[in-house]
Amino acid sequence: MTAGGLDRAALLHLAVPALLFALQFVLPDYHHVNLARVMVLASFAAGYNIVFGYTGLLSLGHAMFFGAGLYTAGLLAQYAGVAAAPGFVLAILAGALFAALVGILALRTSGVSFMIVTLMFAQAAYLALHYFGDYTRSDEGFVVPAELRRLFGLALADPATRYFTALALFTGTLAVCHAVARSSFGRVLAAIRENEERTRMLGYDVFAYKLVALALSGAVSAAAGAAYAMLFGYVGAGLASIQYSIYPLLWVLMGGAATVLGPFLGTLAMFYLVDTASGFTSAYLFLVGLALIALVLFFPKGVLGTLRERALPWLP
Amino acid sequence: MTTKAAKPGSFRVNRRTALQGMAGAAGLMAAPGFVRYAQAHSGAPIKLGVPIHRTGIGASYGRWYERVLTAAVKLVNEGGGIAGHRVEAIVEDDGTDPRRGTEVIEKFATQHKVDAVFGHLFSHVVNAAAPRAGELKMPYIVCSEGHHVASVKLNRYCFQPGITDVKSQVQSMAPWVMANLGKKVTMIFPDYAFGHDHRDYFSAAVKAKGGEVVALIPIPPTETSFTRHFPKIPASTEVLYHVMVGPGVLTFVKELGQHFGSKRPQLFGFVDSIEAVDLASPALEYLEGTHFWEGNPRYAQANQSAHDKFFRERVGVDANGASKSDPKDVSTYAHMFSVWETLFIIKQAMEKADYHGPEKKVAFMEALESLKEFPESRQHPQGRKIFNGKTHQVFGHQFISKVENKKLKVVHKTSIEDGMYPDEGDYTKMSF
Amino acid sequence: MDFGPYLLLATMEGAVGAAVLALTALGLSLVFGVMRVVNVAHGEFFMLGAVIAWWVAHLVGAHPALGFLAALVVAPIMVGLVAAVAERLVLRRLGYDPEATIVATIGLLYVIQQAALSTFGPDARPVEPPVDFRILLPWFGYSGYKLLVIAAAAALMLCVWWVLARTRVGLMMRATRFDRETARAFAIPVDRVYGGVFALGAMLAAVGAVLIVPIQQAHYLMGHDPLLLSFIVVIIGGLGSLRGTVLAALVIGMSDGVISVFFSPTLAKILATLLVAIVLVIRPTGLFGARAA
């Protein structure tokens, strides 16, 4: 890789948040709030990309990490009156810890077994939300008190504050992903993805690397979950259901696995696909399904992955 | 036909703005989402955003809610609309999903620029959408029967004036069940919030009436077969109270029949279990002689009111609560009246507030809070109701029906007072 | 109810669940074993089977047994055709790439689900059981049809076993699974085998659904649970192992029911779910290894 390539990548990663920053002044209200939500969900997808894209581990349980953040922030606010900032930090810690615990067990497996084990843990967590329904209000969920949804004295319900917070979160995850992609840590992860045995032979503690990757991924996913609870004011089991384990997979595959900007692009594309299609037909899932099939037929590596392969090899 | 699916890409402007020659911007504005709407003014329609569960787990309900909506909007417009404005309902599908439901509220507020949103049904969607509705300063009037509005934990923009909430429904059932079916009750309910509401409110009401809940059997949300839970029903049970919902209901009843045979306890259920399900379905014979709560009697009764008759006629429902064009297509009759009644309440409040555009939103909501009572009428075919402006919740009569010859026959109508409970807060003390 | 009869009931219920699950999971296992394709749309083939069963039984309209038998023949064939078309148009063109096929089958899932919602509608619809009698035990009654389901599923499993182990078609499938390139070298039409396996997998799900639809109902969202459970069974049983799949289906079917004798139902579900995870953590290749045929 040339130095020029590095520069271009870094520039691109600075340009995207800058563009998103500028966009908020010209976007109509509806797209303004959509973009804020897409940035939060894209952060979730970016967290997922760390294990799926960079490390090559297909998890079907990331809803539990998103949910860990969602519920840590939400329950602490609801029952202990903890405000957004400390709630956010605690949620990230909870996500990392939870992911590490799951990882200690689940990373003993690989491939499809790993997929099932993560799926099972996530399902158990989802059912636990119902079992402790007296506190979580299970599927119905609860509304986070408005007076606690404040960050540094600013109301997170305010559109500008929300957009800024979402942008800050997104820029943060982008920086994390950029760092992972560029660091020696990231290169070891890629080596594990390409050939785990060889990496082990080279003397790397593969298990430890995977565990750190999963914990990092869990932390980022939980950050997105906490942000969702605080920015949009709702916490419910539906947001921790299996669907929310499939979504990040979908978004990442759509945008391009193991690309830094792929998760964002995939999330954005899926959102507008559903939103536009549902406008003229109630059978919009049909279009979404067909779009997914067309995508893998013609862009099998996702949009950015294909682009990188064919035209822009320097793309991170 | 004034109800139509929203078309974000389409270019909907009213006559006056069109005349003002804004066509020059059409190229830009035709792009999805970049549609600018003129402020509603005299002659402009009143736009109501209606999120409907067209897909997802609520689709059975959603389909009928949409039909009732179409009929009600047509009727309102035939009668001159609201305060002289034509009513235009803009429908968006929310997939019965809390996130999409919230996005749809945002779309209504910021893109379609509607005057109010109404019609949300499933509680998890309502809870997710409510805080955003408040933040967007959008009147949000639900037809859900959940206790969320009356718990006064939402915000001042949220109302439920068209249907009694579950706490009131459940509480008003207890005295009759105790007096006529038995005092030892076992409850089978889904192990999620809707079921928990039934568990908590009915248990409390049973205790208050000197009865006893002998067992609580929560069914996990992912269950598709129920037989294995039946042994947990104690032999001393006199009444089995069931509130199963979703596609597993027929299974539940059939398995109940196979398990107990004729030696069954009394059965009392919420009709939510069999909404949109034909009572003549195979396996439902077992329900013969059992009792149900109904929000509104599905089968036209001997003493059917002229208003109910009118309502059925306009919505296209026959005397058996099924579609006139397809007798197998059974409606969600016990709940769907709420969409009809809510639209007329919006009309009443808007006209009282002399509403002609969004600048009067607050006046509209204050007018809504000031309403006290809705007499039984064409606008309120389910019956008289009392509205509590402090908790934004309405209270009405409930029905207990017995299954006879594969039809539901009303055997008891509760008084409105049976379902009253102390206020849990006061929305009017909150700010807009 | 006393403990003994309770356990008996839980066991019987577990056996019914396991029987249908084994059929459905076997379909997934075949596809996975031979083609290395994770078919996320497998549950939708199950749903499609149930929906078509309702439609056929509804059209026939005569004695329930007649409609049911017609459904038992028609539904799997139609579902098999749909699967064959999907295989030909999508999966083959993707070269069976693992990640691409996951996305493609998620797409297929949406398409099939929406097609069912648009045509069949959102309501749950029942199919009458071909025979309707109640077996009266001293402690409780039990559906006779459910016992029939166990027998039918067992018979079908034997058929599949026979096809796989004793026929030329089965030999070709096993050869393809073992080594695709060598199989091609021995003039086995690998493409046709793949198409056939994918269709057969879907047909097994459809048969399972036809058997279950008189007990549950046809509903357009019903494919979710069978998909999850099948995945679990396939992995626990060990990939591509027929024996393992059947045993795992029994373990999964039973554990849920038996644990719920002792704990609250939701807690039982949580424990059963964690049990599966722990089994896999301890034995990553599944209970019955990858080697068993």
PDB file of C-alpha atoms in Angstrom, chain A residues 13 102 156:
ATOM      1  CA  HIS A  13     -12.707   9.311   6.655  1.00  0.00           C
ATOM      2  CA  VAL A 102     -20.108 -14.423  25.911  1.00  0.00           C
ATOM      3  CA  LEU A 156     -31.180  15.243  23.478  1.00  0.00           C
TER       4      LEU A 156
END
